[in-house]
PDB file of C-alpha atoms in Angstrom:
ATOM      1  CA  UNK Z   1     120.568 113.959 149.921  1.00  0.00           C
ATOM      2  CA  UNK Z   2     116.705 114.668 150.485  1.00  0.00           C
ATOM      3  CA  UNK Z   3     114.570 115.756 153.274  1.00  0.00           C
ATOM      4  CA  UNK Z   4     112.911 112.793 154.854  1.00  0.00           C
ATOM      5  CA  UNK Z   5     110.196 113.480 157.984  1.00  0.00           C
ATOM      6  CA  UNK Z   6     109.259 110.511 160.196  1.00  0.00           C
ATOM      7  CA  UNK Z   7     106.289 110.240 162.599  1.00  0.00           C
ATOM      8  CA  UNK Z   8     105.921 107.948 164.805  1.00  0.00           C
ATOM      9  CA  UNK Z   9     103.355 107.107 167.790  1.00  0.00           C
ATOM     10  CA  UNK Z  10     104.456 105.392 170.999  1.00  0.00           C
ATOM     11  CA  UNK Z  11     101.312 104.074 173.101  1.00  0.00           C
ATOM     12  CA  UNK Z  12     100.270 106.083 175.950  1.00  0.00           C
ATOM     13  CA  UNK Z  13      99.998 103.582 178.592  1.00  0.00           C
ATOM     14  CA  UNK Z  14     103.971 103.870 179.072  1.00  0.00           C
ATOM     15  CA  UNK Z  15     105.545 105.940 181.467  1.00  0.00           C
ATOM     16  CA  UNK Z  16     107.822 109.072 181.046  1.00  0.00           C
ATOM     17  CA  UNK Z  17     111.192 106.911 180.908  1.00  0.00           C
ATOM     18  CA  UNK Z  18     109.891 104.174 179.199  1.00  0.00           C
ATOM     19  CA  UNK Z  19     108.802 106.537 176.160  1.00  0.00           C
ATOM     20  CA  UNK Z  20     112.092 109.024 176.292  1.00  0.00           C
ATOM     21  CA  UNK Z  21     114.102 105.633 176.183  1.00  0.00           C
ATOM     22  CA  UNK Z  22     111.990 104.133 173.044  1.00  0.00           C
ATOM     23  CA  UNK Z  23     112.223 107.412 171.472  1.00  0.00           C
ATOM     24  CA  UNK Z  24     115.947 107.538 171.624  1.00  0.00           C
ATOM     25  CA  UNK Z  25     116.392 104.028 170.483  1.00  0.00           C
ATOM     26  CA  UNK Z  26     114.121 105.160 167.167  1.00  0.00           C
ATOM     27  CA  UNK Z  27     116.467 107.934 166.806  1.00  0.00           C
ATOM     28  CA  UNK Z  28     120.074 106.123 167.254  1.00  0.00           C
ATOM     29  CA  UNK Z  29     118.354 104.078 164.483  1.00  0.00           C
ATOM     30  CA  UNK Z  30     117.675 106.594 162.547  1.00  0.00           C
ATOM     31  CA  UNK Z  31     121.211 108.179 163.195  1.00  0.00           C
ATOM     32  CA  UNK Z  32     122.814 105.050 161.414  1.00  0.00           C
ATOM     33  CA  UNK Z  33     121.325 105.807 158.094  1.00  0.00           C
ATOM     34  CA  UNK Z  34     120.825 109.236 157.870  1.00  0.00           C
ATOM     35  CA  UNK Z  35     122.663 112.741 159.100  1.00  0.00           C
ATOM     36  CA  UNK Z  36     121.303 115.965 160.665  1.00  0.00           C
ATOM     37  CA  UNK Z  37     118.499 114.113 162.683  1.00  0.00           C
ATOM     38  CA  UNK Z  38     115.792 116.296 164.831  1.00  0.00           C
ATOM     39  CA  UNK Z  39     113.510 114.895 167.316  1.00  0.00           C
ATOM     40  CA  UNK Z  40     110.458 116.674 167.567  1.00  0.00           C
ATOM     41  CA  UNK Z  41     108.243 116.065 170.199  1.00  0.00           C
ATOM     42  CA  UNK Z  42     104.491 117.017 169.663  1.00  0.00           C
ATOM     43  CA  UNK Z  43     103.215 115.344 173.040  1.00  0.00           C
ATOM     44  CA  UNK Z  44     100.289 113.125 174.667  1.00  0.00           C
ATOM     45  CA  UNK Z  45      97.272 113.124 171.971  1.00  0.00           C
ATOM     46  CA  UNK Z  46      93.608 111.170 172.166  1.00  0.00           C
ATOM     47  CA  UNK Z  47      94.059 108.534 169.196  1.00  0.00           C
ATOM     48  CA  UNK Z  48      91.469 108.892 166.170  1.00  0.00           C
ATOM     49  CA  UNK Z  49      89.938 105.408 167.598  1.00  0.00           C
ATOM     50  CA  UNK Z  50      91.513 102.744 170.479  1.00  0.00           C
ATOM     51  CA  UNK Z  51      93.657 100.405 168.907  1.00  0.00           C
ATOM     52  CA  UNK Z  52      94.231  97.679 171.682  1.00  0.00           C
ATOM     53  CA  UNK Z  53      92.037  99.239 174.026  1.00  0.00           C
ATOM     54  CA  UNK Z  54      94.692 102.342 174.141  1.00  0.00           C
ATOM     55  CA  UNK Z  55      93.121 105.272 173.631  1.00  0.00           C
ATOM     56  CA  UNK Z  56      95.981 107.825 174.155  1.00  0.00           C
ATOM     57  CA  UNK Z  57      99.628 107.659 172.438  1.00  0.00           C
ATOM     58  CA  UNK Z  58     102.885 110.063 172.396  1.00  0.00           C
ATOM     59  CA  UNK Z  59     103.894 111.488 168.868  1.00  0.00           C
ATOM     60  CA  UNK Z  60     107.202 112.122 167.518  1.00  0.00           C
ATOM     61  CA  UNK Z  61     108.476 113.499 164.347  1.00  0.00           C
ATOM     62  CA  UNK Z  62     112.205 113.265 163.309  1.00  0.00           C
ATOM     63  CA  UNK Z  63     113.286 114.928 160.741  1.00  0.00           C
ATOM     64  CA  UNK Z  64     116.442 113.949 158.833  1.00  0.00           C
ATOM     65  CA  UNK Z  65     118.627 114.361 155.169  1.00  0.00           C
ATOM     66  CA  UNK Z  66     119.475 110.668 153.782  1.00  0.00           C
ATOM     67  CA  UNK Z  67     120.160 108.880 150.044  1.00  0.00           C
ATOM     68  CA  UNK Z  68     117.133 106.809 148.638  1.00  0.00           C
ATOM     69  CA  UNK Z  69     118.899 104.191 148.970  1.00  0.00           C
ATOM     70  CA  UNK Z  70     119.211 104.324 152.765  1.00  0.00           C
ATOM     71  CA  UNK Z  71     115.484 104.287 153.190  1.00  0.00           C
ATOM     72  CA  UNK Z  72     115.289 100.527 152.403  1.00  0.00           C
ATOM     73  CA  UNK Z  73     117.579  99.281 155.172  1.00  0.00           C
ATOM     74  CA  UNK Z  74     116.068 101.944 157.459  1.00  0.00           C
ATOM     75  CA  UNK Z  75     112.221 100.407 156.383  1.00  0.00           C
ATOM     76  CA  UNK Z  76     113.671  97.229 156.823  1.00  0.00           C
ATOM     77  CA  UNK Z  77     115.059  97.707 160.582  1.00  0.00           C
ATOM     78  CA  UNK Z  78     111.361  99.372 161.456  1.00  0.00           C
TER      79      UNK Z  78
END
């Protein structure tokens, strides 16, 4: 198994539920392809440049251990 890091950014104009429920569903994902999974949360950050006229987003990084092989159905469900 290798060490695999994720990052992922949810846009900003959600509220505080809406983003801790998205998050989880990214990490149950997660969970069904990989063990030991971490969610790390970094916070509310100005984006490089809008995309969409959104200007702020929340970022995440999960850590997790997983088999090559696993990646591809996990790209796939993204």
């Amino acid at each position: 198994m290798l060490k695999y890091e994720l990052l992922f950014v949810l846009p900003g104009t959600l509220d505080d539920k809406q983003v801790a429920e998205k998050a989880e569903e990214i990490v149950k994902m997660v969970k069904e392809s990989a063990s030991e999974v971490e969610l790390h949360t970094i916070g509310k950050n100005r984006l490089a440049y809008p995309i969409k006229q959104i200007r702020y987003g929340y970022y995440y990084t999960v850590t997790f251990m997983a088999e090559p092989p696993s990646l591809a159905v996990l790209e796939n469900k993204f």
